[in-house]
Coordinates of C-alpha atoms in Angstrom, one line a residue:
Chain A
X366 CA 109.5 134.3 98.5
X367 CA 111.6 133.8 95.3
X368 CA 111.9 130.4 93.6
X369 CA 115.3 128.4 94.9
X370 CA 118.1 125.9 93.3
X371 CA 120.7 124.0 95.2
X372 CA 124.4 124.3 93.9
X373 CA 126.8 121.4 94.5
X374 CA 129.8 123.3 94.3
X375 CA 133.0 121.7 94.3
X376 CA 135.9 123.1 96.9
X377 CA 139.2 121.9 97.2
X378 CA 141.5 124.2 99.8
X379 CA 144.8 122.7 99.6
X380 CA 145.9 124.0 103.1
X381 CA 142.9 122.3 104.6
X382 CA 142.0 119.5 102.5
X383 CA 143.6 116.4 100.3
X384 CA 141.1 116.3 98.0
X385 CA 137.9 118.0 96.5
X386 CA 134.8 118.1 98.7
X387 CA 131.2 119.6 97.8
X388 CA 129.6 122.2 99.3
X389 CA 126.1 122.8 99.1
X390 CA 124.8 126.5 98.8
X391 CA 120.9 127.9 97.9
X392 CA 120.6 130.5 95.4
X393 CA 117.6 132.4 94.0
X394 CA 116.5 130.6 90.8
X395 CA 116.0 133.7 88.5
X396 CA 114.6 133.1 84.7
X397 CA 117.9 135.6 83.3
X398 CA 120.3 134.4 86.0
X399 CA 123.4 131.8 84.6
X400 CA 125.2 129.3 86.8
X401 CA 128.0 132.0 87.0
X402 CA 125.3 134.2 88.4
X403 CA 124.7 131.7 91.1
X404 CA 128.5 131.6 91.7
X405 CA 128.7 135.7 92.3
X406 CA 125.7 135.1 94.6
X407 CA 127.5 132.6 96.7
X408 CA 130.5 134.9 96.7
X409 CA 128.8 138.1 97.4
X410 CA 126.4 136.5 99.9
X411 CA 126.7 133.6 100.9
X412 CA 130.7 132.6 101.1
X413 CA 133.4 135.0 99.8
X414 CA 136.3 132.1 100.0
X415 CA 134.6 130.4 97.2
X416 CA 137.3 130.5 94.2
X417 CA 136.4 130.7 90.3
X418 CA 137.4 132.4 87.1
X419 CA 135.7 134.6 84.9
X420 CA 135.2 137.7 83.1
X421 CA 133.3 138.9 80.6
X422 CA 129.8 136.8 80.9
X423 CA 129.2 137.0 77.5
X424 CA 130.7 133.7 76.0
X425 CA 134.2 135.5 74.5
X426 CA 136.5 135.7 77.3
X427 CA 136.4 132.0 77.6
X428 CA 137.7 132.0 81.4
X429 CA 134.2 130.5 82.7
X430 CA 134.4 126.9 81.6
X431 CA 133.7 124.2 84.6
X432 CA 131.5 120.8 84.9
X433 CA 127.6 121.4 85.5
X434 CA 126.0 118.2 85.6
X435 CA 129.5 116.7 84.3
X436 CA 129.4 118.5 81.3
X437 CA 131.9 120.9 79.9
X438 CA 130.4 124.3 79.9
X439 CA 130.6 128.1 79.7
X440 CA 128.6 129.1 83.2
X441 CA 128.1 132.1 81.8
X442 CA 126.0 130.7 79.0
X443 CA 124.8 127.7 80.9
X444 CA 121.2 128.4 83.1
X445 CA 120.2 127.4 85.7
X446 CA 116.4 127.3 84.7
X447 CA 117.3 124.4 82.6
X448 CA 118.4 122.4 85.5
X449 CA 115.5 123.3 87.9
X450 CA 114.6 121.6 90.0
X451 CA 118.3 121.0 90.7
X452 CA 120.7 119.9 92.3
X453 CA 123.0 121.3 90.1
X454 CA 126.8 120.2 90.3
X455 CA 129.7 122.3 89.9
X456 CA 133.0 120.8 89.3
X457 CA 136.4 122.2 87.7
X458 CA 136.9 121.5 83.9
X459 CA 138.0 117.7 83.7
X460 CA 142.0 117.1 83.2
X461 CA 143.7 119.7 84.5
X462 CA 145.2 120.0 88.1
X463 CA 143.0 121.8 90.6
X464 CA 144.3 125.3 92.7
X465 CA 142.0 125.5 94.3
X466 CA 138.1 125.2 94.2
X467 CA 136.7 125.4 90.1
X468 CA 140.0 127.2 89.4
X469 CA 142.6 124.6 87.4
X470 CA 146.0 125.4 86.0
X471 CA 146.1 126.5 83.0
X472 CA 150.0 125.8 82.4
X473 CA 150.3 123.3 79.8
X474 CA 147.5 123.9 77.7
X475 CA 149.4 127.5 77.1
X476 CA 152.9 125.6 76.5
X477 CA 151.0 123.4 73.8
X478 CA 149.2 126.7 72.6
X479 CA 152.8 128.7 71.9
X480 CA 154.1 124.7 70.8
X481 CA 152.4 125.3 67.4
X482 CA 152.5 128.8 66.8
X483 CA 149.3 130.3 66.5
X484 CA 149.6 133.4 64.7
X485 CA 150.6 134.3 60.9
X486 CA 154.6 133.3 59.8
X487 CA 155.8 134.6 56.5
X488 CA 158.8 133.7 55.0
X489 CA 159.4 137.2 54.2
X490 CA 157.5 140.4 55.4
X491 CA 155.6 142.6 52.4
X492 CA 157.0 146.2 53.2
X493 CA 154.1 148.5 54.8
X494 CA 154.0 150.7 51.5
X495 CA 153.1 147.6 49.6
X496 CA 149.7 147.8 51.2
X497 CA 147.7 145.0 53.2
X498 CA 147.6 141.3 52.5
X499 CA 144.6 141.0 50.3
X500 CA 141.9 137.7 51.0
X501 CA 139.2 136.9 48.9
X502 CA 135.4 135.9 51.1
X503 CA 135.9 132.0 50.2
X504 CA 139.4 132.0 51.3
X505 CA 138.2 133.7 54.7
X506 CA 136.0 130.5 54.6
X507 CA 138.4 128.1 54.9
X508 CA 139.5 128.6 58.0
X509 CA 137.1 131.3 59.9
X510 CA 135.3 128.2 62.1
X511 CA 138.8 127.6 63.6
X512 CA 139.4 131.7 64.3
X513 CA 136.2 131.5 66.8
X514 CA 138.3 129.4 69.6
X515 CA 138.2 131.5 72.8
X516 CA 140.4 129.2 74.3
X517 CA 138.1 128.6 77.1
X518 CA 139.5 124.4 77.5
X519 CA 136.0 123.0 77.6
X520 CA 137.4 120.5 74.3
X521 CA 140.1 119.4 76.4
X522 CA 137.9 118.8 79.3
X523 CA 135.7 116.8 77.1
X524 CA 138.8 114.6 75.5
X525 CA 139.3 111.3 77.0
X526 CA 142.6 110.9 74.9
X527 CA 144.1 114.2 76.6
X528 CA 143.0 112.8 79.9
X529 CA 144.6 109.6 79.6
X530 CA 147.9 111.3 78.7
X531 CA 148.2 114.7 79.1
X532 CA 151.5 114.8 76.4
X533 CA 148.9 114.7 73.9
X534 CA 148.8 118.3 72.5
X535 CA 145.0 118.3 72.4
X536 CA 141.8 119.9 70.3
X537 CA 141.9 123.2 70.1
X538 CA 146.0 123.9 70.1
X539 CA 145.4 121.9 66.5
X540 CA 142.2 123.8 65.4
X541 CA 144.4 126.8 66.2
X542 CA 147.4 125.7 64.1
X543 CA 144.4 124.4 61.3
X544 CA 143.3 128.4 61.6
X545 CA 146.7 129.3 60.6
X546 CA 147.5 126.5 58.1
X547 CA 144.6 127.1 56.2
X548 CA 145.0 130.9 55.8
X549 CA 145.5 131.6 52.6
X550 CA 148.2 134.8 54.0
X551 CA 150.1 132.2 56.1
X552 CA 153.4 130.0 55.1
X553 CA 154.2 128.9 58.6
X554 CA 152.4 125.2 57.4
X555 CA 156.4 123.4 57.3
X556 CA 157.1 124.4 61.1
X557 CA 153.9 123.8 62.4
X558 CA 154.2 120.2 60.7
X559 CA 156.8 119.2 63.4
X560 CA 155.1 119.7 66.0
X561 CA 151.8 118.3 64.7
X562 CA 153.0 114.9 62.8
X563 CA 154.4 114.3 66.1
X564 CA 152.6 111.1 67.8
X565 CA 151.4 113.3 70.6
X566 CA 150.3 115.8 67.8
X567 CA 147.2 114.9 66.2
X568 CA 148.4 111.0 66.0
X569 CA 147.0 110.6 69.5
X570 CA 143.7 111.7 68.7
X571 CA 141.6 108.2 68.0
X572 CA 138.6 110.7 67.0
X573 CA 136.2 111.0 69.7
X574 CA 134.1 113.9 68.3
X575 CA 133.7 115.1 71.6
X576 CA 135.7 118.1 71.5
X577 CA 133.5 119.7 69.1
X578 CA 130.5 118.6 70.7
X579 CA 131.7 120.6 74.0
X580 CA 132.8 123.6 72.0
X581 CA 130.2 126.0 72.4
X582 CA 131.3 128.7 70.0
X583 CA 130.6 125.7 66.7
X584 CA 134.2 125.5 66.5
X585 CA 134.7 121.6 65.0
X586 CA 138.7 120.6 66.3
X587 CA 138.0 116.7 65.6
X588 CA 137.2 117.5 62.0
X589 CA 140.3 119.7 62.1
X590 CA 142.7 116.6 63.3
X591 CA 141.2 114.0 61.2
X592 CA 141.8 116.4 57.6
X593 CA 145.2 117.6 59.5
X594 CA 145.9 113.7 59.8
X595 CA 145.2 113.7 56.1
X596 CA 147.7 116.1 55.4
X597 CA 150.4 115.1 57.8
X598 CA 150.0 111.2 55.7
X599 CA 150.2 112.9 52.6
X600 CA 153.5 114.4 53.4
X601 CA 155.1 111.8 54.7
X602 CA 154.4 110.0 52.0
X603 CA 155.9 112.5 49.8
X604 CA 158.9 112.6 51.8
X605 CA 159.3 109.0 51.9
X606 CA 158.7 108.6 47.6
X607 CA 160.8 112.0 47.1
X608 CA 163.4 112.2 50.1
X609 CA 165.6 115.2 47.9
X610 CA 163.0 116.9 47.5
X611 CA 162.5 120.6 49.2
X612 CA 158.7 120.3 49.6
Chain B
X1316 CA 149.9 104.0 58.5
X1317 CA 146.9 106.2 58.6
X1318 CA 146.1 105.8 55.5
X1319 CA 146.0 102.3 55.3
X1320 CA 143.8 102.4 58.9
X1321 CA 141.6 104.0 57.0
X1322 CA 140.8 102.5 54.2
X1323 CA 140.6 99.5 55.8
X1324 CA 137.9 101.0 57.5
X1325 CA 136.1 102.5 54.3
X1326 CA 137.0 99.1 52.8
X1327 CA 135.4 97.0 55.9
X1328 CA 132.4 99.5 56.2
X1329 CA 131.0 99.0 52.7
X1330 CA 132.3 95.6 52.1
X1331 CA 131.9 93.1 55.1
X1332 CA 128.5 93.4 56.1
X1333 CA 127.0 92.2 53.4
X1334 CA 129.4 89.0 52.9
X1335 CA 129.3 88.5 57.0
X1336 CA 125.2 88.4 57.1
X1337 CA 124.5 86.5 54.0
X1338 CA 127.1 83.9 54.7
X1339 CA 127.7 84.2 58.7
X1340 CA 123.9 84.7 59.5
X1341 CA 121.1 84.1 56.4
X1342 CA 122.7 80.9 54.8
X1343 CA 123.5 79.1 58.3
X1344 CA 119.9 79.9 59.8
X1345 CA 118.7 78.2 56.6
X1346 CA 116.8 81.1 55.0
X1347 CA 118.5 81.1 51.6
X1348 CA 119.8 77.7 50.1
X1349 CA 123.9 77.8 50.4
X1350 CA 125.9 78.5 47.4
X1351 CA 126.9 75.4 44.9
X1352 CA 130.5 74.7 45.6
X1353 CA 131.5 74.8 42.1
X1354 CA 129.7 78.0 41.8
X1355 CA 131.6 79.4 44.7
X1356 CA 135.3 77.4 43.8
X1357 CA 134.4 79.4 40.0
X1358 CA 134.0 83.3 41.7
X1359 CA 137.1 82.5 44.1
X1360 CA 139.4 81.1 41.1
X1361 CA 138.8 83.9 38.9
X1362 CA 142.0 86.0 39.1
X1363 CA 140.7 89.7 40.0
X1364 CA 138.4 88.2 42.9
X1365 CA 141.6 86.7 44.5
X1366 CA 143.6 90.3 43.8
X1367 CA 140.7 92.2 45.3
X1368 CA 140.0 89.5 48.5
X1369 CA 143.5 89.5 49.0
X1370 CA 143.7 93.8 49.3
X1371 CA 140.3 93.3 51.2
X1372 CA 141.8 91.0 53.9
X1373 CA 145.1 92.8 54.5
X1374 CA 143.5 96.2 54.5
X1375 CA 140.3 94.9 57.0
X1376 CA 143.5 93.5 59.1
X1377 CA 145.3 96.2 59.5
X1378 CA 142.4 99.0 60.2
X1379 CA 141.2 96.1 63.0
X1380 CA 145.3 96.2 64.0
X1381 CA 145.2 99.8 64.7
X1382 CA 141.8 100.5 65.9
X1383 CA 142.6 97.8 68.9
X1384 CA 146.1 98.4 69.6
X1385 CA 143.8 102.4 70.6
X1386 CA 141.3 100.6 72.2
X1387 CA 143.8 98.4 74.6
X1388 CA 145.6 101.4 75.6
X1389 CA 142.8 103.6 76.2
X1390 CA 140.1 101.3 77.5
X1391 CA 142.8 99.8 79.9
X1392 CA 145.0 102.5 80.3
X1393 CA 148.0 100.6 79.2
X1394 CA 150.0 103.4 77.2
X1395 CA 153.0 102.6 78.5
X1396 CA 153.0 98.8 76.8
X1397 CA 152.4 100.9 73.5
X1398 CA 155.7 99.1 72.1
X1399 CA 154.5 95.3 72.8
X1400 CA 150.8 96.1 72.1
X1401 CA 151.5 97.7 68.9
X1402 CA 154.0 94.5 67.9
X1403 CA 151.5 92.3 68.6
X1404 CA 148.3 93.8 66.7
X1405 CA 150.1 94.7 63.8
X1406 CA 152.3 91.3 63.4
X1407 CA 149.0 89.2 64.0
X1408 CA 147.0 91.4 60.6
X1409 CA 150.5 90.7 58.8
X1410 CA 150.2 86.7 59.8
X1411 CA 146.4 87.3 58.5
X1412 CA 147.3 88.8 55.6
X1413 CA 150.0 86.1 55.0
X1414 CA 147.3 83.1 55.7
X1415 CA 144.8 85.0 53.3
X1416 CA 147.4 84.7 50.2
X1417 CA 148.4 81.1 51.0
X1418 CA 145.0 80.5 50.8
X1419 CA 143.5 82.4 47.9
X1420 CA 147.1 82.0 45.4
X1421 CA 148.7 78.6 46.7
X1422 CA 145.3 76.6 48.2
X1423 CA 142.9 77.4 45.6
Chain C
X223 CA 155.7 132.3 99.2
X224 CA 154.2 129.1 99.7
X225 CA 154.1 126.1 97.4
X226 CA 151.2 125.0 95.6
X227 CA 149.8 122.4 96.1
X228 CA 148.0 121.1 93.2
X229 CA 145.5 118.6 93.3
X230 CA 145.7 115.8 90.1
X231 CA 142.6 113.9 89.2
X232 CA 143.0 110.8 87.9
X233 CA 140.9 108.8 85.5
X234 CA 139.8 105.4 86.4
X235 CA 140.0 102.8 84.2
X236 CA 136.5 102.8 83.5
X237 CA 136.5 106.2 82.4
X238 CA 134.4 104.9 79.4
X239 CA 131.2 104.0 81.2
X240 CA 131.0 107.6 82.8
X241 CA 129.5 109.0 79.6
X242 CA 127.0 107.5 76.9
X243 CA 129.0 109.2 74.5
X244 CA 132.1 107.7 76.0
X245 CA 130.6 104.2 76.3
X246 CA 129.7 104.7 72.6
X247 CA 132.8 105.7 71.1
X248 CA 134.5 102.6 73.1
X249 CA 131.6 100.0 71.1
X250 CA 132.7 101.9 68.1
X251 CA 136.3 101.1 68.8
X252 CA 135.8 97.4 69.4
X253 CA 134.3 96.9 66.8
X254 CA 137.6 96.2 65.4
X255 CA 137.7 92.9 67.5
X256 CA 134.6 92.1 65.0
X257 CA 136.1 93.1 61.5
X258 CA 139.0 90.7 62.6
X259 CA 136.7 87.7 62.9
X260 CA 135.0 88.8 59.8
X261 CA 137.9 88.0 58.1
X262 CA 138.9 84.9 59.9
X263 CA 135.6 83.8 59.3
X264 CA 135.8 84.3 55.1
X265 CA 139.0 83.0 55.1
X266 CA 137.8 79.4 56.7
X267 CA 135.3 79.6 54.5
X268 CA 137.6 80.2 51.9
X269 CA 140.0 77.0 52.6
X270 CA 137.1 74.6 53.0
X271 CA 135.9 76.2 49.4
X272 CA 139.8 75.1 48.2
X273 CA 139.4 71.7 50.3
X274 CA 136.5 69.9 47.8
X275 CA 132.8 69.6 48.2
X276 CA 133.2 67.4 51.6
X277 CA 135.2 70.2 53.3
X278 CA 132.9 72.8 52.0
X279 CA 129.8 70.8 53.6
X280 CA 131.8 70.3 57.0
X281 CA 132.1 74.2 57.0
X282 CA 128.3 74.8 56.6
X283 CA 127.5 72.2 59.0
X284 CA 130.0 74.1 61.5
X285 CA 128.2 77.3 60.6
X286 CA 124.9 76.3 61.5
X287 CA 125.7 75.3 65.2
X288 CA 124.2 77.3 67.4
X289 CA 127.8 79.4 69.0
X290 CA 128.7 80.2 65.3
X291 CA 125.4 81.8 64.8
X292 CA 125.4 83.6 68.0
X293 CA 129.0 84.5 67.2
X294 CA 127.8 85.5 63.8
X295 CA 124.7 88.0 64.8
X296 CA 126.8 89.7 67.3
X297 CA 129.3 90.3 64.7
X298 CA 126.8 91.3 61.9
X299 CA 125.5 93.9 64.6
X300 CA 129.2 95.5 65.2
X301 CA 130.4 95.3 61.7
X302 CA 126.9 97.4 60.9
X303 CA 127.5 99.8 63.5
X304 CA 130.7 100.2 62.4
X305 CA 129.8 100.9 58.7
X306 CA 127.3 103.8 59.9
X307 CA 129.6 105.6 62.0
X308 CA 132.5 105.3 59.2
X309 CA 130.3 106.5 57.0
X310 CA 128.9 109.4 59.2
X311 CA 132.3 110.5 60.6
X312 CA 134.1 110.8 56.9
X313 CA 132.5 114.1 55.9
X314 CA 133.7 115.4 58.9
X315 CA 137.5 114.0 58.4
X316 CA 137.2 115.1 54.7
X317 CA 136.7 118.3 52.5
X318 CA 136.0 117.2 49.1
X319 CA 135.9 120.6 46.6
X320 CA 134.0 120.5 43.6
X321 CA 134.4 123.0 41.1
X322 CA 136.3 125.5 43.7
X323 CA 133.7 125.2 46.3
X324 CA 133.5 123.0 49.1
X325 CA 130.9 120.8 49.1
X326 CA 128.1 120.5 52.1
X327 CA 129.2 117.4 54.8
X328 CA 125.8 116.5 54.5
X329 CA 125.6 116.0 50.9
X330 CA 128.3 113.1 51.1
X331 CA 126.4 111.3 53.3
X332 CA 124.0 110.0 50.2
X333 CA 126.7 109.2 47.6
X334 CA 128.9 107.1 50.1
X335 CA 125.1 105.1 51.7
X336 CA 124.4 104.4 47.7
X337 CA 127.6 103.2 47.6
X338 CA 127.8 100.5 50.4
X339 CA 124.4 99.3 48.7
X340 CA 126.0 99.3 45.0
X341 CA 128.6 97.4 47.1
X342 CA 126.5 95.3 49.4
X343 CA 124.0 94.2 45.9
X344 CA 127.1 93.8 43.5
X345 CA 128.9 91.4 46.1
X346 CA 125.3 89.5 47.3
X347 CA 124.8 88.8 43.3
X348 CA 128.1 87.5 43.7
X349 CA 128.0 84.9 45.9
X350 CA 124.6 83.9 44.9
X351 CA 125.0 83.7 41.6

């Protein structure tokens, strides 16, 4: 008779129910199996109407992330050994609406992801027979921490600030526009700065540090607002001593 | 703004302590003798101490200004007073900082 | 096709006692309440300096009572841990480059502690005398 844990897992079936209810399921406690393994038990064995994301269960899909215990997590890199004897409860990532069950809408975290426009802007394109946009080891540096976001939402799960008001664009969409800012290939730093020096940009971060304590591929978004903060001072300062002035 | 929350809050971190124990805590419980008035009257009158008090109090008032008028909203979910809270906080460091130059330039 | 129907969680107002960390972070944050009456505090003791020996004895006599003390410790405990996590947060907020390199988070740490003490000793000597 093999070892068992009890999952708390959180349902919420919007043609039946107003709000989220637990149910309780027993699943084999295996040394190798995750809490997402549980979760495909249930569903294979136990209750196929349970709902949940995920993908790759290998921490880089980053479609996993719910609360175990109350904390953010991957459940594909989360064990359940580490939480025998159990209970162990199973609750949507914090913040976001609920569909139904651990799945939450995803919606406006992609809005605020296109908002700051994650991806390289040149004022003008090299021609292809020029040859590749060359980057020297410390310049990868600067910004390869931010390039390791698998937008999986556990930071914004973790931020009280983005709770509180949900206009606030939130950890990762600025670690993502840090990734790009600090490329050294990039010159997209002006347009992003709209968006950012915005006061629901990195203005409404009061610099919990949780964010990067959730992250669970090292990524480090509070450190990113606070020296974007830094930046965004800087050039309004600028702007303010030198109003003619182009940059 | 930012910048001046913090510095205040580098200026408050490595500054206040020490005046706030020995003169709030160590010289009222007795443990040290309390500073000659004449001594004291001397360090304050002395034209870069009143400059550098003076930056000291308005900076201190303003990262305190900020950091509550965050606090208020967030602790009591009261974001959409953001416009009164904000008027409030930051007029009452201003008044400080006001009160702190009377005191150390005009008073003194 | 039916509609969703989403369900939206709302955070109570006590949001900040569901997590140590959160509980933390809100001490951290009031501890701006504290720096305020730091300054109130230097600033009476300020005018009763300005006002003559008589009102500088008034003052210390006030200082002693028992509230101010209380008033006082409490204060001295916040404006400390505010001090430590200033100090520990700034590497995090800052990249300072020396030479074309970044250099460590870690390694600020000990230059900006020997500072507050430079601080702490220079402003002690001070007011002593």
């Amino acid at each position: 008779m093999p070892e068992e844990i009890t999952l708390q897992v959180a349902r919420y079936r919007p043609e039946q129910e107003d709000r989220p209810t637990f149910d309780e399921y027993k699943v084999p406690l295996r040394k190798d199996w995750a809490v997402l393994d549980g979760l495909n038990y249930i569903k294979d064995e136990l209750d196929g109407t349970l709902s949940y994301r995920w993908s790759c269960r290998m921490g880089i899909c980053g479609s996993c992330g719910a609360r175990v215990n109350g904390e953010p997590k991957l459940t594909c890199g989360t064990f359940l050994t580490d939480y025998a004897p159990g209970p162990v409860r199973i609750e949507p990532l914090a913040n976001f609406p609920i569909i139904r069950d651990l799945v939450v809408d995803l919606t406006d975290f992609l809005v605020k992801l296109g908002a700051v426009q994650p991806w390289l802007i040149r004022d003008e394109d090299k021609p292809v027979e020029e040859g590749e946009y060359l980057q020297t080891p410390a310049e990868l540096d600067e910004y390869k921490q931010f390039s390791m976001c698998i937008n999986c939402m556990l930071c914004y799960s973790a931020c009280p600030v983005y709770g509180l008001d949900d206009k606030f664009l939130g950890p990762a969409a600025i670690a993502l526009a840090q990734r790009y800012n600090l490329d050294s290939r990039d010159e997209g730093a002006d347009r992003r700065l709209t968006v950012l020096s915005q006061p629901e940009g990195v203005w409404g971060c009061t610099f919990v540090g949780e964010c990067s304590r959730a992250c669970p591929k090292g990524v480090d978004p509070a450190g990113a607002i606070q020296r974007y903060k830094l930046t965004a001072a800087t050039a309004a300062v600028k702007k303010l001593l030198m109003p003619w002035g182009q940059r | 703004m930012w910048l001046l929350f913090s510095g205040g809050g580098m200026v408050a971190a490595l500054v206040l302590p020490a005046l706030l124990i020995l003169l709030g805590v160590v010289v009222p419980l007795g443990l040290l003798g309390a500073p000659d008035h004449a001594h004291l009257l001397a360090v304050l009158r002395f034209p870069l101490t009143r400059l550098t008090l003076l930056a000291v109090c308005f900076l201190c008032l303003v990262h305190a200004a900020h950091r509550f008028r965050y606090t208020l909203q967030d602790g009591l979910k009261l974001t959409r007073f953001d416009g009164a809270i904000a008027t409030v906080c930051y007029s009452a460091a201003l008044l400080g900082s006001a009160a702190a130059a009377y005191l150390l330039f005009v008073s003194l | 096709m039916t509609t969703q129907r989403l369900y939206k969680p709302r955070i109570s107002v006590l949001w900040w006692l569901s997590r140590r960390s959160y509980t933390l972070f809100v001490l951290r944050e009031l501890s701006s309440l504290f720096v305020g009456w730091a300054v109130v505090y230097l600033l009476l003791l300020i005018r009763a300096v300005a006002g003559g020996p008589v009102a500088y004895q008034r003052f210390l006599h006030w200082s002693a009572s028992p509230w101010a003390i209380v008033l006082n410790v409490v204060t001295a405990a916040f404006l400390l841990y505010h001090t430590v996590t200033f100090i520990n947060l700034t590497p995090q907020a800052m990249v300072v480059q020396v030479r074309g390199r970044r250099v460590p988070p870690r390694l600020l740490l000990g230059p900006l502690y020997l500072a507050w003490l430079v601080v702490s000793a220079v402003l002690v000597w001070l007011v002593v005398g």
